[in-house]
Short mmCIF file of C-alpha atoms and ligand atoms in Angstrom, two decimals:
data_model
loop_
_atom_site.label_atom_id
_atom_site.label_comp_id
_atom_site.label_asym_id
_atom_site.label_seq_id
_atom_site.Cartn_x
_atom_site.Cartn_y
_atom_site.Cartn_z
CA MET W 914 106.45 115.82 51.66
CA LYS W 915 106.12 119.18 53.45
CA VAL W 916 105.68 118.31 57.12
CA LEU W 917 105.04 120.37 60.23
CA VAL W 918 106.02 118.61 63.47
CA ILE W 919 104.54 120.10 66.63
CA GLY W 920 107.24 119.46 69.23
CA GLY W 921 110.02 117.51 67.55
CA THR W 922 112.95 118.30 69.82
CA ARG W 923 112.51 115.49 72.31
CA PHE W 924 112.38 111.66 72.18
CA VAL W 925 109.38 110.51 70.06
CA GLY W 926 109.15 113.76 68.09
CA LEU W 927 112.92 113.90 67.62
CA ARG W 928 113.07 110.30 66.35
CA ILE W 929 110.30 111.17 63.87
CA VAL W 930 112.32 114.17 62.69
CA ARG W 931 115.39 111.95 62.22
CA VAL W 932 113.46 109.40 60.13
CA LEU W 933 111.84 112.20 58.06
CA ALA W 934 115.26 113.77 57.45
CA GLU W 935 116.81 110.43 56.39
CA GLN W 936 114.13 110.22 53.72
CA GLY W 937 114.69 113.76 52.49
CA HIS W 938 111.38 115.36 53.54
CA ASN W 939 110.87 119.10 53.98
CA ILE W 940 110.59 119.53 57.78
CA THR W 941 109.46 122.43 59.95
CA LEU W 942 109.16 122.27 63.74
CA LEU W 943 106.79 124.30 65.87
CA ASN W 944 107.76 124.62 69.54
CA ARG W 945 108.74 127.23 72.12
CA GLY W 946 112.46 126.86 71.43
CA LYS W 947 113.13 125.86 75.06
CA THR W 948 114.14 122.21 74.63
CA LYS W 949 117.60 121.94 73.11
CA ALA W 950 118.23 119.32 70.44
CA ASP W 951 120.86 118.45 67.89
CA LEU W 952 118.64 118.59 64.79
CA PRO W 953 119.39 117.31 61.28
CA SER W 954 120.51 120.05 58.90
CA GLY W 955 117.83 121.82 56.90
CA VAL W 956 115.12 121.57 59.58
CA LYS W 957 113.23 124.87 59.85
CA ARG W 958 111.92 126.25 63.15
CA LEU W 959 108.81 128.19 64.14
CA THR W 960 109.08 129.46 67.70
CA VAL W 961 105.56 129.57 69.11
CA ASP W 962 103.76 128.52 72.27
CA ARG W 963 100.97 126.29 70.99
CA ARG W 964 98.72 127.46 73.82
CA ASN W 965 98.63 130.99 72.42
CA PRO W 966 95.91 131.20 69.71
CA ASP W 967 96.98 134.62 68.37
CA GLU W 968 100.62 133.63 68.02
CA VAL W 969 99.74 130.28 66.43
CA GLY W 970 97.34 131.94 63.98
CA GLN W 971 99.82 134.65 62.96
CA VAL W 972 102.75 132.31 62.45
CA LEU W 973 100.83 129.65 60.52
CA GLU W 974 98.94 132.12 58.32
CA SER W 975 101.86 132.48 55.93
CA GLN W 976 102.91 128.80 55.97
CA ASP W 977 101.75 125.84 53.89
CA PHE W 978 102.06 122.20 54.89
CA GLU W 979 100.73 118.94 53.51
CA VAL W 980 100.94 116.97 56.71
CA VAL W 981 101.07 117.87 60.42
CA TYR W 982 102.31 115.56 63.17
CA ASP W 983 101.13 116.59 66.64
CA ILE W 984 103.42 114.85 69.08
CA THR W 985 102.86 117.07 72.05
CA GLY W 986 99.14 117.69 72.57
CA TYR W 987 97.84 117.04 76.07
CA GLN W 988 94.74 119.23 76.46
CA ILE W 989 91.94 120.42 74.19
CA LYS W 990 92.98 124.02 74.79
CA ASN W 991 96.38 123.18 73.20
CA LEU W 992 94.61 121.78 70.13
CA GLU W 993 92.02 124.46 69.43
CA PRO W 994 94.47 127.11 68.14
CA LEU W 995 96.08 124.61 65.76
CA VAL W 996 92.80 123.25 64.45
CA ALA W 997 91.55 126.81 63.88
CA ALA W 998 94.73 127.77 62.03
CA LEU W 999 95.06 124.61 59.92
CA CYS W 1000 91.49 123.53 59.12
CA GLY W 1001 90.93 123.35 55.35
CA ARG W 1002 94.64 123.93 54.62
CA ILE W 1003 96.28 120.52 55.20
CA ASN W 1004 95.78 116.95 53.96
CA HIS W 1005 96.50 115.11 57.18
CA TYR W 1006 96.90 115.71 60.94
CA ILE W 1007 98.24 112.80 62.97
CA PHE W 1008 97.82 113.06 66.72
CA GLN W 1009 99.95 111.13 69.20
CA SER W 1010 97.78 109.60 71.89
CA THR W 1011 98.35 106.78 74.34
CA CYS W 1012 97.10 103.30 75.24
CA ALA W 1013 96.54 104.71 78.75
CA VAL W 1014 93.11 105.77 77.41
CA TYR W 1015 91.90 102.15 77.47
CA ALA W 1016 89.85 100.90 80.42
CA PRO W 1017 91.31 97.85 82.18
CA SER W 1018 90.38 94.84 80.07
CA GLU W 1019 90.07 91.16 80.86
CA LEU W 1020 90.18 90.37 77.17
CA LEU W 1021 93.48 90.64 75.28
CA PRO W 1022 94.63 91.87 72.82
CA ILE W 1023 92.97 95.24 73.28
CA ARG W 1024 91.46 96.61 70.07
CA GLU W 1025 90.71 100.21 69.15
CA ASN W 1026 86.97 99.77 69.81
CA PHE W 1027 87.47 98.54 73.41
CA PRO W 1028 86.07 100.67 76.26
CA THR W 1029 88.03 103.71 77.36
CA VAL W 1030 88.79 105.01 80.83
CA THR W 1031 86.50 106.97 83.07
CA GLU W 1032 87.33 108.99 86.16
CA VAL W 1033 86.90 105.79 88.16
CA THR W 1034 89.02 103.47 86.01
CA ALA W 1035 91.82 105.80 84.83
CA PRO W 1036 95.26 104.39 85.75
CA ALA W 1037 96.42 105.54 89.19
CA GLY W 1038 98.98 108.32 88.90
CA GLU W 1039 98.10 108.92 85.25
CA GLU W 1040 94.43 109.84 85.68
CA THR W 1041 94.68 113.37 84.36
CA TYR W 1042 96.96 112.38 81.52
CA ALA W 1043 94.73 109.53 80.33
CA LEU W 1044 91.46 111.45 80.64
CA GLU W 1045 92.81 114.57 78.94
CA LYS W 1046 94.34 112.58 76.09
CA LEU W 1047 90.97 110.92 75.62
CA GLN W 1048 89.25 114.32 75.54
CA CYS W 1049 91.77 115.45 72.91
CA GLU W 1050 90.95 112.41 70.78
CA GLN W 1051 87.20 113.04 71.12
CA PHE W 1052 87.62 116.72 70.23
CA LEU W 1053 89.65 115.90 67.11
CA LEU W 1054 87.23 113.21 65.95
CA ARG W 1055 84.40 115.71 66.41
CA MET W 1056 86.33 118.19 64.24
CA PHE W 1057 86.66 115.42 61.62
CA GLU W 1058 82.89 114.78 61.66
CA GLU W 1059 81.80 118.42 61.76
CA LYS W 1060 84.45 120.19 59.68
CA GLY W 1061 86.25 117.45 57.78
CA PHE W 1062 89.45 118.14 59.76
CA PRO W 1063 91.67 115.32 58.40
CA VAL W 1064 92.75 113.65 61.64
CA THR W 1065 94.23 110.25 62.47
CA ILE W 1066 94.92 109.15 66.03
CA PHE W 1067 97.81 106.92 67.11
CA ARG W 1068 97.63 105.19 70.47
CA SER W 1069 100.95 103.82 71.72
CA PRO W 1070 101.87 101.84 74.83
CA VAL W 1071 105.15 102.55 76.67
CA VAL W 1072 107.72 103.88 74.20
CA TYR W 1073 111.41 102.99 74.58
CA GLY W 1074 114.47 103.67 72.48
CA PRO W 1075 117.42 105.99 71.91
CA GLU W 1076 117.04 109.59 73.11
CA ASN W 1077 114.52 108.64 75.79
CA TRP W 1078 114.65 111.55 78.22
CA MET W 1079 112.89 109.52 80.90
CA ASP W 1080 115.89 107.97 82.64
CA GLU W 1081 113.46 106.24 85.03
CA ARG W 1082 112.60 103.80 82.25
CA GLU W 1083 115.12 101.43 80.59
CA GLY W 1084 117.99 103.74 81.64
CA SER W 1085 117.31 102.97 85.30
CA TYR W 1086 117.80 99.24 84.62
CA PHE W 1087 121.07 99.90 82.81
CA VAL W 1088 122.25 101.78 85.91
CA ARG W 1089 121.01 99.17 88.41
CA LEU W 1090 122.62 96.30 86.53
CA LEU W 1091 125.94 98.11 85.97
CA GLN W 1092 126.03 98.85 89.69
CA GLY W 1093 125.40 95.19 90.51
CA ARG W 1094 122.09 95.91 92.23
CA ARG W 1095 119.45 93.25 92.65
CA ILE W 1096 116.30 93.97 90.67
CA LEU W 1097 112.93 94.27 92.39
CA VAL W 1098 110.10 92.55 90.50
CA PRO W 1099 106.45 93.06 91.48
CA GLY W 1100 104.55 89.78 91.81
CA ASN W 1101 105.85 86.66 90.09
CA GLY W 1102 107.28 88.41 87.02
CA ALA W 1103 104.68 86.89 84.69
CA THR W 1104 102.64 90.06 84.03
CA VAL W 1105 102.77 90.90 80.33
CA LEU W 1106 104.01 94.37 79.32
CA HIS W 1107 103.66 95.89 75.88
CA PHE W 1108 106.16 98.40 74.47
CA VAL W 1109 106.97 100.04 71.16
CA HIS W 1110 110.32 101.26 69.88
CA ALA W 1111 110.31 105.02 69.14
CA ASP W 1112 111.60 104.41 65.60
CA ASP W 1113 108.66 102.09 64.88
CA VAL W 1114 106.33 104.90 65.99
CA ALA W 1115 108.27 107.23 63.69
CA ARG W 1116 107.85 104.90 60.71
CA ALA W 1117 104.13 104.60 61.42
CA TYR W 1118 103.81 108.37 60.92
CA LEU W 1119 105.53 108.18 57.57
CA VAL W 1120 103.61 105.19 56.31
CA ALA W 1121 100.22 106.66 57.31
CA SER W 1122 100.85 110.14 55.93
CA GLY W 1123 98.41 111.19 53.24
CA GLN W 1124 96.46 107.91 53.29
CA LYS W 1125 92.75 108.73 52.93
CA ARG W 1126 91.73 105.44 54.54
CA ALA W 1127 93.46 106.56 57.76
CA LEU W 1128 91.28 109.66 58.18
CA GLY W 1129 88.90 109.77 61.12
CA LYS W 1130 90.41 106.58 62.55
CA ILE W 1131 92.28 105.44 65.64
CA PHE W 1132 95.20 103.01 65.37
CA ASN W 1133 97.17 101.12 68.00
CA ILE W 1134 100.84 101.62 67.17
CA ALA W 1135 102.81 99.09 69.19
CA SER W 1136 105.38 96.33 68.81
CA ASP W 1137 103.98 93.11 67.33
CA GLU W 1138 104.92 91.15 70.44
CA ALA W 1139 104.63 91.70 74.16
CA ILE W 1140 106.93 90.47 76.95
CA THR W 1141 106.66 89.45 80.59
CA ILE W 1142 108.33 91.50 83.31
CA ASP W 1143 110.85 88.65 83.74
CA GLY W 1144 111.47 88.68 79.99
CA TYR W 1145 111.98 92.45 79.98
CA ILE W 1146 114.58 92.33 82.77
CA ASP W 1147 116.30 89.26 81.28
CA THR W 1148 116.49 90.86 77.82
CA ILE W 1149 118.14 93.94 79.31
CA SER W 1150 120.67 91.90 81.29
CA GLU W 1151 121.48 89.73 78.24
CA THR W 1152 121.89 92.86 76.09
CA MET W 1153 124.35 94.23 78.63
CA ASN W 1154 126.01 90.86 79.16
CA VAL W 1155 125.57 91.30 82.90
CA LYS W 1156 124.19 88.66 85.30
CA VAL W 1157 120.90 89.57 86.94
CA SER W 1158 119.59 88.65 90.37
CA LYS W 1159 115.86 89.30 90.81
CA VAL W 1160 113.88 89.70 94.00
CA TYR W 1161 110.17 88.97 93.68
CA VAL W 1162 107.90 91.00 95.95
CA GLU W 1163 104.33 89.97 96.75
CA PRO W 1164 101.78 92.23 94.99
CA GLN W 1165 100.15 93.12 98.31
CA VAL W 1166 103.49 94.25 99.69
CA VAL W 1167 104.24 96.32 96.56
CA CYS W 1168 100.86 98.05 96.83
CA ASN W 1169 101.51 98.97 100.46
CA LEU W 1170 105.03 100.34 99.94
CA LYS W 1171 105.43 104.09 100.50
CA ARG W 1172 106.97 104.52 97.05
CA PRO W 1173 106.60 102.66 93.76
CA ILE W 1174 109.39 100.23 92.88
CA PHE W 1175 108.31 99.44 89.31
CA PHE W 1176 107.24 102.05 86.80
CA PHE W 1177 105.32 100.16 84.16
CA PRO W 1178 101.70 99.02 84.56
CA TRP W 1179 102.32 95.75 86.44
CA GLU W 1180 98.98 95.03 88.18
CA ARG W 1181 97.48 93.47 85.05
CA SER W 1182 98.81 92.32 81.71
CA SER W 1183 98.42 94.49 78.64
CA PHE W 1184 98.63 93.64 74.97
CA TYR W 1185 97.35 95.83 72.13
CA ASP W 1186 96.19 94.54 68.78
CA ILE W 1187 97.92 96.21 65.81
CA SER W 1188 96.09 94.41 63.02
CA ARG W 1189 94.06 97.50 62.05
CA ALA W 1190 97.28 99.48 61.53
CA ARG W 1191 98.80 96.58 59.56
CA ASP W 1192 95.75 96.10 57.34
CA ASP W 1193 94.65 99.70 56.78
CA ILE W 1194 97.92 101.62 56.57
CA GLY W 1195 100.60 98.95 56.11
CA TYR W 1196 102.32 99.52 59.49
CA ARG W 1197 105.10 96.97 60.11
CA PRO W 1198 107.09 97.30 63.34
CA LEU W 1199 110.73 96.33 62.83
CA PHE W 1200 112.02 95.99 66.38
CA ASN W 1201 111.54 93.10 68.74
CA MET W 1202 112.64 93.71 72.34
CA GLU W 1203 116.03 92.06 71.85
CA GLU W 1204 117.04 94.18 68.86
CA GLY W 1205 115.35 97.30 70.17
CA MET W 1206 117.11 97.05 73.53
CA ARG W 1207 120.50 96.48 71.88
CA HIS W 1208 119.96 99.59 69.77
CA THR W 1209 118.88 101.56 72.85
CA TYR W 1210 121.76 100.37 75.04
CA GLU W 1211 124.34 101.30 72.38
CA TRP W 1212 122.92 104.83 72.32
CA TRP W 1213 122.79 104.98 76.13
CA LEU W 1214 126.44 103.94 76.52
CA ARG W 1215 127.50 106.58 73.98
CA SER W 1216 125.29 109.42 75.20
CA ARG W 1217 124.28 108.92 78.83
CA GLY W 1218 126.06 106.27 80.85
CA VAL W 1219 125.75 105.98 84.63
CA HIS W 1220 127.13 109.48 85.20
CA GLY W 1221 124.86 111.16 82.66
CA THR W 1222 121.70 109.51 84.01
CA ARG W 1223 119.49 111.73 86.16
CA PHE W 1224 116.61 110.62 88.33
CA ILE W 1225 114.95 113.97 88.95
CA PRO W 1226 112.51 113.85 91.88
CA GLY W 1227 108.96 114.80 91.01
CA LYS W 1228 109.64 114.97 87.28
CA MET W 1229 107.14 112.30 86.33
CA GLY W 1230 105.47 111.53 89.62
CA TYR W 1231 107.29 108.21 89.81
CA ASP W 1232 110.76 108.83 91.07
CA VAL W 1233 113.52 106.25 91.07
CA ASP W 1234 114.95 106.23 94.57
CA LEU W 1235 117.77 103.71 94.75
CA ALA W 1236 118.29 104.24 98.49
CA TYR W 1237 114.63 103.38 99.09
CA GLU W 1238 114.99 100.31 96.86
CA ASP W 1239 117.97 99.19 98.97
CA ASP W 1240 115.76 99.50 102.02
CA VAL W 1241 113.02 97.36 100.38
CA LEU W 1242 115.67 94.81 99.33
CA ALA W 1243 116.94 94.63 102.89
CA ARG W 1244 113.40 93.99 104.15
CA TYR W 1245 112.10 91.60 101.50
CA GLY W 1246 115.16 90.38 99.56
N1 NAP M 2391 106.97 108.00 76.25
C1 NAP M 2391 105.98 107.12 76.30
O1 NAP M 2391 106.12 106.03 76.88
C2 NAP M 2391 104.69 107.44 75.61
C3 NAP M 2391 103.71 106.44 75.55
C4 NAP M 2391 102.52 106.72 74.87
C5 NAP M 2391 102.33 107.96 74.28
N2 NAP M 2391 103.28 108.91 74.40
C6 NAP M 2391 103.06 110.24 73.78
O2 NAP M 2391 104.16 110.54 72.97
C7 NAP M 2391 104.26 111.96 72.84
C8 NAP M 2391 105.69 112.36 72.87
O3 NAP M 2391 106.22 112.59 74.11
P1 NAP M 2391 107.75 113.09 74.20
O4 NAP M 2391 108.18 112.71 75.54
O5 NAP M 2391 108.52 112.59 73.08
O6 NAP M 2391 107.68 114.66 74.02
P2 NAP M 2391 106.82 115.76 74.76
O7 NAP M 2391 107.37 115.98 76.11
O8 NAP M 2391 105.38 115.52 74.63
O9 NAP M 2391 107.10 117.01 73.84
C9 NAP M 2391 108.22 117.79 73.92
C10 NAP M 2391 108.22 118.71 72.70
O10 NAP M 2391 107.11 119.60 72.72
C11 NAP M 2391 107.54 120.96 72.70
N3 NAP M 2391 106.61 121.74 73.51
C12 NAP M 2391 106.32 121.55 74.83
N4 NAP M 2391 105.39 122.46 75.24
C13 NAP M 2391 105.09 123.22 74.15
C14 NAP M 2391 104.20 124.33 73.93
N5 NAP M 2391 103.45 124.83 74.91
N6 NAP M 2391 104.12 124.85 72.69
C15 NAP M 2391 104.88 124.36 71.68
N7 NAP M 2391 105.73 123.32 71.83
C16 NAP M 2391 105.84 122.76 73.05
C17 NAP M 2391 108.95 120.89 73.25
O11 NAP M 2391 109.77 121.94 72.81
P3 NAP M 2391 109.90 123.31 73.69
O12 NAP M 2391 110.15 122.89 75.10
O13 NAP M 2391 111.07 124.00 73.06
O14 NAP M 2391 108.63 124.04 73.50
C18 NAP M 2391 109.44 119.56 72.65
O15 NAP M 2391 109.80 119.72 71.29
C19 NAP M 2391 103.31 112.56 73.87
O16 NAP M 2391 102.15 112.98 73.18
C20 NAP M 2391 102.96 111.37 74.77
O17 NAP M 2391 101.67 111.46 75.30
C21 NAP M 2391 104.47 108.68 75.03
#
């Protein structure tokens, strides 16, 4: 298969490139060439800023692809140049979206036809991200209806796995536990979180590619099981073979803290139904949290470790601040 990956040098996109390469596909990446990555041999590169319509048009004019994976689209203006350049010339365009587009739901699991966010209900701290991703989806589905642009949309919950550049996620728990820190848990630890391993997302791209029944549709691409906050922390500590001591903090207290102490959506449980992806495209996630975390920790020990982990202030709007956590532990622990 001749595949163009938009992005492809970081985490989700990079894992997709690795899975494509293992299976011998013909891979080209389109990005600005700023993010450094150790790519499989044979991967071709197009150095373009996707926001520049002239550049995108010129570079893609002389190229032919069967399938395009758009891993790094966040605004309609980043999509328009690609749609203009590729419309009528490809079989399939798969767009990476997010489960953050769903409105808070009292009914679980959340299916693809459930209500989406509005300016009022968008998740705090992720408002712009969720609303703009939703606008991207709507734009692409309109292009499908009006021009036959062959799009499929994947919505994923929190992604974890090897090569995660967001050290604030699982990497921060590896650091806390190796340093013998107590772990702050919001509420009673029973809130349900839903994740997906990056390599399961990668396999979903491959399995969906070229399937006509996937066109014009949205699919939840998640793990087939969810886990409580307690379960998440316990699985990590068991994977590391390190004892964990948890400190539960009342929800009201957590909400009134100056800084966040937990970086996944903890105020309400989330669980996304993947039966449409199973039935329509044959998606089968391989990783449960135990196996996925073992796989991730092995990579982390080899490639990051405590000294290679960086909590960069302001990077994601939810900084890990271990000194602040110590202060909270002293007050509430
Ligand atoms: N991580 C999660 O928990 C999660 C959950 C749900 C959905 N998602 C979605 O998953 C996707 C993947 O995120 P990610 O963290 O793996 O990667 P990302 O940060 O979205 O993308 C990075 C890639 O995009 C390229 N890039 C950035 N700006 C560009 C531009 N203007 N023109 C061309 N290329 C550009 C980068 O290379 P250069 O810097 O060299 O250009 C790099 O290859 C996103 O769409 C995100 O919304 C993630």
